[in-house]
Short mmCIF file of N, CA, C and O in Angstrom, two decimals:
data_model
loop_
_atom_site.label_atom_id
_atom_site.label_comp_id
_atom_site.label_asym_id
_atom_site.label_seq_id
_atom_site.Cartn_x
_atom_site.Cartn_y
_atom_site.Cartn_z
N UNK A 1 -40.75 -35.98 49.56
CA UNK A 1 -42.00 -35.76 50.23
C UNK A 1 -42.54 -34.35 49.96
O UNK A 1 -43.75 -34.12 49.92
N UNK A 2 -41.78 -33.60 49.82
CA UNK A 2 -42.10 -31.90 49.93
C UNK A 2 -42.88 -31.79 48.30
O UNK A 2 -43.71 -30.90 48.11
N UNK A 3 -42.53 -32.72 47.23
CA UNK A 3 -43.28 -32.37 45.82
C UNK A 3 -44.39 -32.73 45.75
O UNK A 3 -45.18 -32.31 44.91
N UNK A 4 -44.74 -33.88 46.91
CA UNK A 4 -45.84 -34.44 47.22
C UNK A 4 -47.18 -33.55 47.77
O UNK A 4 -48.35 -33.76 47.44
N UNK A 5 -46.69 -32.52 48.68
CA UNK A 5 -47.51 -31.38 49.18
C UNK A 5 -47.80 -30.38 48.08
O UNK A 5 -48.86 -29.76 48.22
N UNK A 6 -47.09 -30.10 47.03
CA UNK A 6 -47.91 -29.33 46.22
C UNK A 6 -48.59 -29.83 44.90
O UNK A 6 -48.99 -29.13 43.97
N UNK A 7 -48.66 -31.41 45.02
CA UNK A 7 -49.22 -31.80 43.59
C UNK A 7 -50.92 -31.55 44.08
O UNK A 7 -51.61 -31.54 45.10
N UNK A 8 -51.01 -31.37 42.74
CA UNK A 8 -52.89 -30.70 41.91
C UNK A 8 -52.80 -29.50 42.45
O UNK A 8 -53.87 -29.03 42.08
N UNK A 9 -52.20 -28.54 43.17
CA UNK A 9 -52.21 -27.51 43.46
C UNK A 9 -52.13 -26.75 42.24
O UNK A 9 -51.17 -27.07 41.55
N UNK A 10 -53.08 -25.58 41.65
CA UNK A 10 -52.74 -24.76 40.78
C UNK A 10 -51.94 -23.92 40.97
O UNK A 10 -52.56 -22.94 41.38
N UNK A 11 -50.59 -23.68 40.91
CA UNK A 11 -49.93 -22.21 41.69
C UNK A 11 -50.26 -21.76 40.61
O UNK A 11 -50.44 -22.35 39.55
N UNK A 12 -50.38 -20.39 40.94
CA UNK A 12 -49.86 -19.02 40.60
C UNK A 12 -51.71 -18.95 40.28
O UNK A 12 -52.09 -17.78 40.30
N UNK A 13 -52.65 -19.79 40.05
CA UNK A 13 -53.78 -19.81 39.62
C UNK A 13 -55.15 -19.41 40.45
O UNK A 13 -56.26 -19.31 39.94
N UNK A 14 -54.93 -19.27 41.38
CA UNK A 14 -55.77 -19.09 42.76
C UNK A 14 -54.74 -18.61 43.64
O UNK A 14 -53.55 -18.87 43.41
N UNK A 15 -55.23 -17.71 44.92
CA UNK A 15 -54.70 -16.77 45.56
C UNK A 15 -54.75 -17.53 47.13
O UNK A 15 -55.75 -18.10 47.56
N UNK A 16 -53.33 -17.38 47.94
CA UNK A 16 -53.57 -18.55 49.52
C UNK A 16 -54.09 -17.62 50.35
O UNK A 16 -54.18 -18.01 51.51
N UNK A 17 -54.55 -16.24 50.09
CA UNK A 17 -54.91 -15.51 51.27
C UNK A 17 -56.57 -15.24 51.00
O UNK A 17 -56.87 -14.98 49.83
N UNK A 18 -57.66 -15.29 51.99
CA UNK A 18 -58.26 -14.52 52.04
C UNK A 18 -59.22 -13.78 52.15
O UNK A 18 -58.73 -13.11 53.06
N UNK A 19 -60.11 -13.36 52.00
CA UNK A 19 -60.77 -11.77 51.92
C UNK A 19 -61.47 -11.43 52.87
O UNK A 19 -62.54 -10.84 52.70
N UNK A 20 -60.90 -11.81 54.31
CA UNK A 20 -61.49 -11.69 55.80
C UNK A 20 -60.80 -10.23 55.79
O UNK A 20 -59.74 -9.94 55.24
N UNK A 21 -61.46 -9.56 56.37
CA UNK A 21 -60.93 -8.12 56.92
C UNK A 21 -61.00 -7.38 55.73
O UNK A 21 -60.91 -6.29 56.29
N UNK A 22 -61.10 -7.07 54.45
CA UNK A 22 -61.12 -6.29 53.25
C UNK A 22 -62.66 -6.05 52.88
O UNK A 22 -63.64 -6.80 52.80
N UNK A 23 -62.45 -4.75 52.69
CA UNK A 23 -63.80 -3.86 52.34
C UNK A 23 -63.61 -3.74 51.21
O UNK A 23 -62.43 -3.87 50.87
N UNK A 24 -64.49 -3.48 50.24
CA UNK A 24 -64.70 -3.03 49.05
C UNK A 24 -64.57 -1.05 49.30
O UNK A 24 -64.84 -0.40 50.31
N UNK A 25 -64.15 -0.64 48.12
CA UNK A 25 -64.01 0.91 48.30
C UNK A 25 -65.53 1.25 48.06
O UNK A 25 -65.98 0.70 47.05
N UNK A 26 -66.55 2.14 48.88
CA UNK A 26 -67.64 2.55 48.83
C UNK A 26 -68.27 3.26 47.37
O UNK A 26 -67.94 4.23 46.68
N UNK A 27 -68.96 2.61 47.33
CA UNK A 27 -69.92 3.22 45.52
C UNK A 27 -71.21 3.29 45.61
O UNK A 27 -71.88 2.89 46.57
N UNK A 28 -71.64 3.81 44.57
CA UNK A 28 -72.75 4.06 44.70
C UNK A 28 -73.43 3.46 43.20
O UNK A 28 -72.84 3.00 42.22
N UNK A 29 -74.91 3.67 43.44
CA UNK A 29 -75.26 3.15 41.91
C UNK A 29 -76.49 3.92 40.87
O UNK A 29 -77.61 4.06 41.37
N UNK A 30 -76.34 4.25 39.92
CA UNK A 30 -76.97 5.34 39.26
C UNK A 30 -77.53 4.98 38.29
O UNK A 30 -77.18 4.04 37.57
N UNK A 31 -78.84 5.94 38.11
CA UNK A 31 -79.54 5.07 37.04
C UNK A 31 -79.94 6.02 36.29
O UNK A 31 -80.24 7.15 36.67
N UNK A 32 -79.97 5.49 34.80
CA UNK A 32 -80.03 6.44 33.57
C UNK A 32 -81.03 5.99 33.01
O UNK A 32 -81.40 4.85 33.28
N UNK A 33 -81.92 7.00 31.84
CA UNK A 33 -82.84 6.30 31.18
C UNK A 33 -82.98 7.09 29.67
O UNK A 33 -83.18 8.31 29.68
N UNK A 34 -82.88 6.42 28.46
CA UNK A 34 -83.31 6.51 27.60
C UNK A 34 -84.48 7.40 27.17
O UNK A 34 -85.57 7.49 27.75
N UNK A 35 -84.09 8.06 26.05
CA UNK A 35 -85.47 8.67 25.39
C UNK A 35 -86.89 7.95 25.54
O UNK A 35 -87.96 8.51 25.76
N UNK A 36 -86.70 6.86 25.40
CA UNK A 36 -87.58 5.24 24.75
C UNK A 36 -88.18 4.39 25.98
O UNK A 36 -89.11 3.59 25.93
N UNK A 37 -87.28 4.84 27.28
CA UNK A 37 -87.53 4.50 28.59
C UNK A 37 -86.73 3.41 28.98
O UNK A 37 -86.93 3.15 30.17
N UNK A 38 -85.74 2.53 28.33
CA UNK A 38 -84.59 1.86 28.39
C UNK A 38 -84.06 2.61 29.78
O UNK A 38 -83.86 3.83 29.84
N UNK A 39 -83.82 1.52 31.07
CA UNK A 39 -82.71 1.42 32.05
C UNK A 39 -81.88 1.36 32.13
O UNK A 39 -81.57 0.17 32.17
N UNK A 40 -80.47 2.47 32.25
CA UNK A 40 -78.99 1.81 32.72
C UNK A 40 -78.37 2.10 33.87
O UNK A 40 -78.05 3.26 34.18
N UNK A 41 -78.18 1.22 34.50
CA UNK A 41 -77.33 0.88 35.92
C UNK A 41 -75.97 0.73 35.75
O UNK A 41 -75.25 -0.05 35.13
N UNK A 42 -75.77 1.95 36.68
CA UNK A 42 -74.10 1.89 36.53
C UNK A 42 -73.59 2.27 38.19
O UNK A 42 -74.13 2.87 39.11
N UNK A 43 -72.39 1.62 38.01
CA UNK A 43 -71.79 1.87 39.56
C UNK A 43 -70.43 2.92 39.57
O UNK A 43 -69.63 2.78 38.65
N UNK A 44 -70.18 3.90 40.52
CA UNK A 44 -69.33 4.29 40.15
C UNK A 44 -69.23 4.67 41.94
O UNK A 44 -70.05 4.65 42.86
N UNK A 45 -67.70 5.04 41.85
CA UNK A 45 -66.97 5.14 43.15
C UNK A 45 -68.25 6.25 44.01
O UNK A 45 -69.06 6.92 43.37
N UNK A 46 -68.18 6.25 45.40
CA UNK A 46 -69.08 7.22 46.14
C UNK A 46 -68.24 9.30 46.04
O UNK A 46 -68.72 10.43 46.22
N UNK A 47 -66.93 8.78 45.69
CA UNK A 47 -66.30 10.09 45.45
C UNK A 47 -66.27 10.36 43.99
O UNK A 47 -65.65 11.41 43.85
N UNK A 48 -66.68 9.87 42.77
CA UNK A 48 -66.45 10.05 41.65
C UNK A 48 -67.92 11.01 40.83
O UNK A 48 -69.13 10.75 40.83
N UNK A 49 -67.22 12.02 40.28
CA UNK A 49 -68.30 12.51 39.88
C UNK A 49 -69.16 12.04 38.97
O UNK A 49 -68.69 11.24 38.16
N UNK A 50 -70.80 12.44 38.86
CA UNK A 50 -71.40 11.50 38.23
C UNK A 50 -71.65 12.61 36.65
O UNK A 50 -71.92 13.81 36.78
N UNK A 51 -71.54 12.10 35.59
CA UNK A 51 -71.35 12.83 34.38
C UNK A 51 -73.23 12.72 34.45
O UNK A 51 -73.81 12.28 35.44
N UNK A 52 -73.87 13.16 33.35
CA UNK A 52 -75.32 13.65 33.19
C UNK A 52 -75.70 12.92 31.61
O UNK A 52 -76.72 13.00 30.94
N UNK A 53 -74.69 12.34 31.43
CA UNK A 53 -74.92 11.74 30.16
C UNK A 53 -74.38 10.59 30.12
O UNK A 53 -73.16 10.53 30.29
N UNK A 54 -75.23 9.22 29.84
CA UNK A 54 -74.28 7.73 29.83
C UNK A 54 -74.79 7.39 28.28
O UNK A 54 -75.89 7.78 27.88
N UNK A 55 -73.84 6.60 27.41
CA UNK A 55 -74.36 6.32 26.57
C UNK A 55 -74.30 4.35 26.71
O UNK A 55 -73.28 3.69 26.93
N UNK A 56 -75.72 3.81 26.48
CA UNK A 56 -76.28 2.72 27.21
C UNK A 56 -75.52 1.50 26.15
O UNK A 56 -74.83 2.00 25.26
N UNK A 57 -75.57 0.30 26.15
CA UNK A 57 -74.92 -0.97 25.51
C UNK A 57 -75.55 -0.40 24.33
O UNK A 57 -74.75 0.21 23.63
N UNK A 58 -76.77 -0.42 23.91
CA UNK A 58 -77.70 -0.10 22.72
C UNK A 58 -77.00 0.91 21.36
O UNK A 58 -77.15 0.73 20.15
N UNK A 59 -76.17 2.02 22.08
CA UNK A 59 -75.99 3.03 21.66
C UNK A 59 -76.53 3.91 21.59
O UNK A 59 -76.20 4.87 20.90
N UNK A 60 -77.78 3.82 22.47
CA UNK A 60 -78.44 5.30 23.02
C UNK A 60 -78.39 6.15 23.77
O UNK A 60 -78.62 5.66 24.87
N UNK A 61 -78.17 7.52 23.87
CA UNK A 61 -78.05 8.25 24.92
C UNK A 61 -79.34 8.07 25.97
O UNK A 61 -80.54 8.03 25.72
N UNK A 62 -78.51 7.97 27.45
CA UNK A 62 -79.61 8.15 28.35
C UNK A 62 -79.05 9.29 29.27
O UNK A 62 -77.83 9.34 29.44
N UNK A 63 -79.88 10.22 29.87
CA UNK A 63 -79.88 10.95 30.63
C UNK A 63 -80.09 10.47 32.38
O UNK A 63 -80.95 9.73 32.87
N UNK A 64 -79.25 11.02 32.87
CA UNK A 64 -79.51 11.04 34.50
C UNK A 64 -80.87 11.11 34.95
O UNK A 64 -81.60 12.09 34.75
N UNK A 65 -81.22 10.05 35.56
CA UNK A 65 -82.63 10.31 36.66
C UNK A 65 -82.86 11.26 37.99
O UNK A 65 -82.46 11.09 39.15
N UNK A 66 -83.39 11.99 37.59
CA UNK A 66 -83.11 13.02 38.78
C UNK A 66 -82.70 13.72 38.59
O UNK A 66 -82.84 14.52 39.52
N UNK A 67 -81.92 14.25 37.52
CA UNK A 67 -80.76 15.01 37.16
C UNK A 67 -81.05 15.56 36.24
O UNK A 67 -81.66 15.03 35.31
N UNK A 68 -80.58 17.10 36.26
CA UNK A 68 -80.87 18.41 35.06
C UNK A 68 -80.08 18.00 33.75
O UNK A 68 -78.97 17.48 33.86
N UNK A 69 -80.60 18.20 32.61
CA UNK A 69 -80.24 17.53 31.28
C UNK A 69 -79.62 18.58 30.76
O UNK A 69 -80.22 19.64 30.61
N UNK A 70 -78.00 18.38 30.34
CA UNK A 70 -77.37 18.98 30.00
C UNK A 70 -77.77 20.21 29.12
O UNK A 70 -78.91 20.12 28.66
N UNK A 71 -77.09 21.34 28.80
CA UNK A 71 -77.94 22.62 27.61
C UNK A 71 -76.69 21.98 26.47
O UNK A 71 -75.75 21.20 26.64
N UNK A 72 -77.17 22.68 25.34
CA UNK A 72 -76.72 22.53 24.56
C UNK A 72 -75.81 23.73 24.42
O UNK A 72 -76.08 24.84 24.87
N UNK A 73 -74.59 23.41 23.69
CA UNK A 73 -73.91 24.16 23.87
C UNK A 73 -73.84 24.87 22.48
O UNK A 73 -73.88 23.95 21.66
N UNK A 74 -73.75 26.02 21.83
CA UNK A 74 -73.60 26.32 19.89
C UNK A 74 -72.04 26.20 19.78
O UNK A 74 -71.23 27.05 19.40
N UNK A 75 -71.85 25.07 20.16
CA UNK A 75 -70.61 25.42 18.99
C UNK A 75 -70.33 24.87 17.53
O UNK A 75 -71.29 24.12 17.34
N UNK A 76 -69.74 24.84 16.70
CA UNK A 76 -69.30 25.01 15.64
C UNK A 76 -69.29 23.58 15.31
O UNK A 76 -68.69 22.88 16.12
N UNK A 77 -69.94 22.88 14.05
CA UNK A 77 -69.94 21.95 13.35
C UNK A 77 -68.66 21.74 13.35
O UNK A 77 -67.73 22.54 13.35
N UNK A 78 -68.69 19.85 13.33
CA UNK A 78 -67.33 19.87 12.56
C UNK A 78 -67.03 19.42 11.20
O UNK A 78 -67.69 18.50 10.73
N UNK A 79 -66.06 20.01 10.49
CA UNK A 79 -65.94 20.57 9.25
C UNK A 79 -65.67 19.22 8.65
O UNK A 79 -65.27 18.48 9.55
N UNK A 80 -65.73 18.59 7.51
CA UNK A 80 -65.18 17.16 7.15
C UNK A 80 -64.39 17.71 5.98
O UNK A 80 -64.36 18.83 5.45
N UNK A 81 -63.54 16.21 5.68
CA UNK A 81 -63.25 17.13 4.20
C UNK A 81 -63.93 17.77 3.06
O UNK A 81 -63.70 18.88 2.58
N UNK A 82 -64.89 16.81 2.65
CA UNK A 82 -65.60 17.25 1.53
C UNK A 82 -66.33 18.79 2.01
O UNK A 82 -66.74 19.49 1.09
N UNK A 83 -66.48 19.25 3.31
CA UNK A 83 -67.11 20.50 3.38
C UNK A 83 -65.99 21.53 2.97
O UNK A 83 -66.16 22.56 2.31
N UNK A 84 -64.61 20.95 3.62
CA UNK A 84 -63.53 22.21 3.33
C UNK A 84 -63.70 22.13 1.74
O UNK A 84 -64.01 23.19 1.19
N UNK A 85 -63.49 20.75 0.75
CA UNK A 85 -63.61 20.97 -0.52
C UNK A 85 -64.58 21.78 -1.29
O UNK A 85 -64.38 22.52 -2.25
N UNK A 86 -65.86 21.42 -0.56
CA UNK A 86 -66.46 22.40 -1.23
C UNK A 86 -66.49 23.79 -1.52
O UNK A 86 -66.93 24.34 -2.53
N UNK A 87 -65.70 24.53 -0.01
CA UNK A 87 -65.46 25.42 -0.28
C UNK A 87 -64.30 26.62 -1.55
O UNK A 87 -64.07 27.68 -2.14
N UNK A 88 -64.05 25.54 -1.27
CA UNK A 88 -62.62 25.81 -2.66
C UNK A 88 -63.31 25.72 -3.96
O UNK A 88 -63.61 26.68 -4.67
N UNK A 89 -63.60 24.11 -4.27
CA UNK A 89 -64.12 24.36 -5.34
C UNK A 89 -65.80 24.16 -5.68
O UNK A 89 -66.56 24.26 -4.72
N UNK A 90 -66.28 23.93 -6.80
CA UNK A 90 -67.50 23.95 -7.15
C UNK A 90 -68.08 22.65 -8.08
O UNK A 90 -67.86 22.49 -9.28
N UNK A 91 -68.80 21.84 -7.28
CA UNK A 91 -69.71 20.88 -8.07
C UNK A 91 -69.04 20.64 -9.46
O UNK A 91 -68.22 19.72 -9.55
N UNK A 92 -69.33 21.35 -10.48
CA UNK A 92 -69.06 20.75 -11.65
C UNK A 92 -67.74 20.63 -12.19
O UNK A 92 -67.27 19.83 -13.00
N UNK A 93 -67.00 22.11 -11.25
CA UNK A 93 -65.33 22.19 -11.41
C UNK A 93 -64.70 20.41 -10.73
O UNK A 93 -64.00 19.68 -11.44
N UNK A 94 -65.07 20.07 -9.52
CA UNK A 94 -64.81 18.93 -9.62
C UNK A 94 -65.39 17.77 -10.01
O UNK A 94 -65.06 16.75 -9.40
N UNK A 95 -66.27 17.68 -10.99
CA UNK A 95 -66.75 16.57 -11.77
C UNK A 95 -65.63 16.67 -13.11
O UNK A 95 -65.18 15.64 -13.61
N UNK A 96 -65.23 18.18 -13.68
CA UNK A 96 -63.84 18.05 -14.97
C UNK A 96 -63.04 17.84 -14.48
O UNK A 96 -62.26 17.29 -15.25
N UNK A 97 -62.29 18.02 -12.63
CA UNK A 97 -61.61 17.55 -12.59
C UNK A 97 -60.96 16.01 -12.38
O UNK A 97 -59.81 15.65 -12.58
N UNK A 98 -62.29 15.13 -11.83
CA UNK A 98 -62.43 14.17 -12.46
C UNK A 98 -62.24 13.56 -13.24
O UNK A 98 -61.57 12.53 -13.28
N UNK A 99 -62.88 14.13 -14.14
CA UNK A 99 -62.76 13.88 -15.68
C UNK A 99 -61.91 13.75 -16.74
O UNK A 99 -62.03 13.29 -17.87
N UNK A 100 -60.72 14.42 -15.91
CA UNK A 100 -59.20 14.77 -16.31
C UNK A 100 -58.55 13.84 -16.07
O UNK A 100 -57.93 13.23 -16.95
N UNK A 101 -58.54 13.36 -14.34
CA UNK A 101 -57.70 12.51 -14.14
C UNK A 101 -58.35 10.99 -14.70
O UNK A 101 -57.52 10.15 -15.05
N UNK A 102 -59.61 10.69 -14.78
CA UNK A 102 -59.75 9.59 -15.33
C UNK A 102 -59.47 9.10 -16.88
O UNK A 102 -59.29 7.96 -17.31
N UNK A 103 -59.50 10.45 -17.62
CA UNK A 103 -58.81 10.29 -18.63
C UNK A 103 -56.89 9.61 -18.67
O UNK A 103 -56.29 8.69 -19.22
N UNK A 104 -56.55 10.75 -17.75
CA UNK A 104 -55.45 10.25 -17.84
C UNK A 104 -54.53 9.18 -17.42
O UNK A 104 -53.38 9.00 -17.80
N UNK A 105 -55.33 8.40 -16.46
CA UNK A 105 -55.46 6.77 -15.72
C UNK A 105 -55.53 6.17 -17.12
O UNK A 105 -54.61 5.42 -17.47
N UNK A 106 -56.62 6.45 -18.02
CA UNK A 106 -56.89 5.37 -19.03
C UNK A 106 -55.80 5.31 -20.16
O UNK A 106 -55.43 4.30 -20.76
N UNK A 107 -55.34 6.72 -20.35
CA UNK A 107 -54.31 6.97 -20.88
C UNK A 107 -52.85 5.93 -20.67
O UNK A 107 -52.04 5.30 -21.34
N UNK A 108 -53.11 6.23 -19.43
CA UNK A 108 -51.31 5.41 -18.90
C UNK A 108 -51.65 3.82 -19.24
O UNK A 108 -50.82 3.08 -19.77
N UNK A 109 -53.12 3.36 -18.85
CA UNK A 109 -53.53 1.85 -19.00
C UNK A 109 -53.26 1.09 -20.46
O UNK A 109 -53.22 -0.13 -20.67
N UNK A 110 -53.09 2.12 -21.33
CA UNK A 110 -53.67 1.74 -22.59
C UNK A 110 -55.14 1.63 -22.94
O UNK A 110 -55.46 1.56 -24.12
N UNK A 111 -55.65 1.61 -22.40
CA UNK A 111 -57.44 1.39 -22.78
C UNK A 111 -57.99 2.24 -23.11
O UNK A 111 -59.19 2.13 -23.37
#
């Protein structure tokens, strides 16, 4: 009789208690806007600080409504490789050096 009481029951799939007496933790909701005038709504805890910059589904930065727009700060590019290369060497120095190793690829190929 007792296997009888839990058939079609989903266990483990649905929860037997609930959600009388439980609060949600308090938030708030903030709204950003695009260069372009694009809306984004976001929720974040009522204790969590709110950053001044969201970047929206789109991939656009939106700025805080209401809110002072970050300064820019000068710092320092970042360097990639080809900038460190360039510094070393020079345009045409690495077009022979190129030139070298593709020789010597064709070399090993036979061709």
């Amino acid at each position: 009789m007792s296997d009888r009481s839990l058939r079609g029951m989903r266990l483990g799939a649905q929860s037997m208690e609930t959600e009388a007496g439980v609060e949600p933790a308090p938030r708030q909701r903030v709204e950003y806007r695009t260069e372009d005038g694009e809306q984004v709504f976001v929720m974040f805890s009522s204790e969590a600080e709110i950053p001044p910059v969201w970047t929206s589904k789109t991939g656009k930065e939106a700025f805080l409504v209401d809110g002072e727009r970050p300064t820019d700060t000068n710092e320092k590019a970042v360097r990639t490789h080809w900038d460190m290369l360039l510094e070393r060497r020079s345009i045409p120095e690495l077009e022979q050096i190129l030139a070298d190793r593709l020789e010597l690829l064709r070399s090993k190929r036979g061709a």
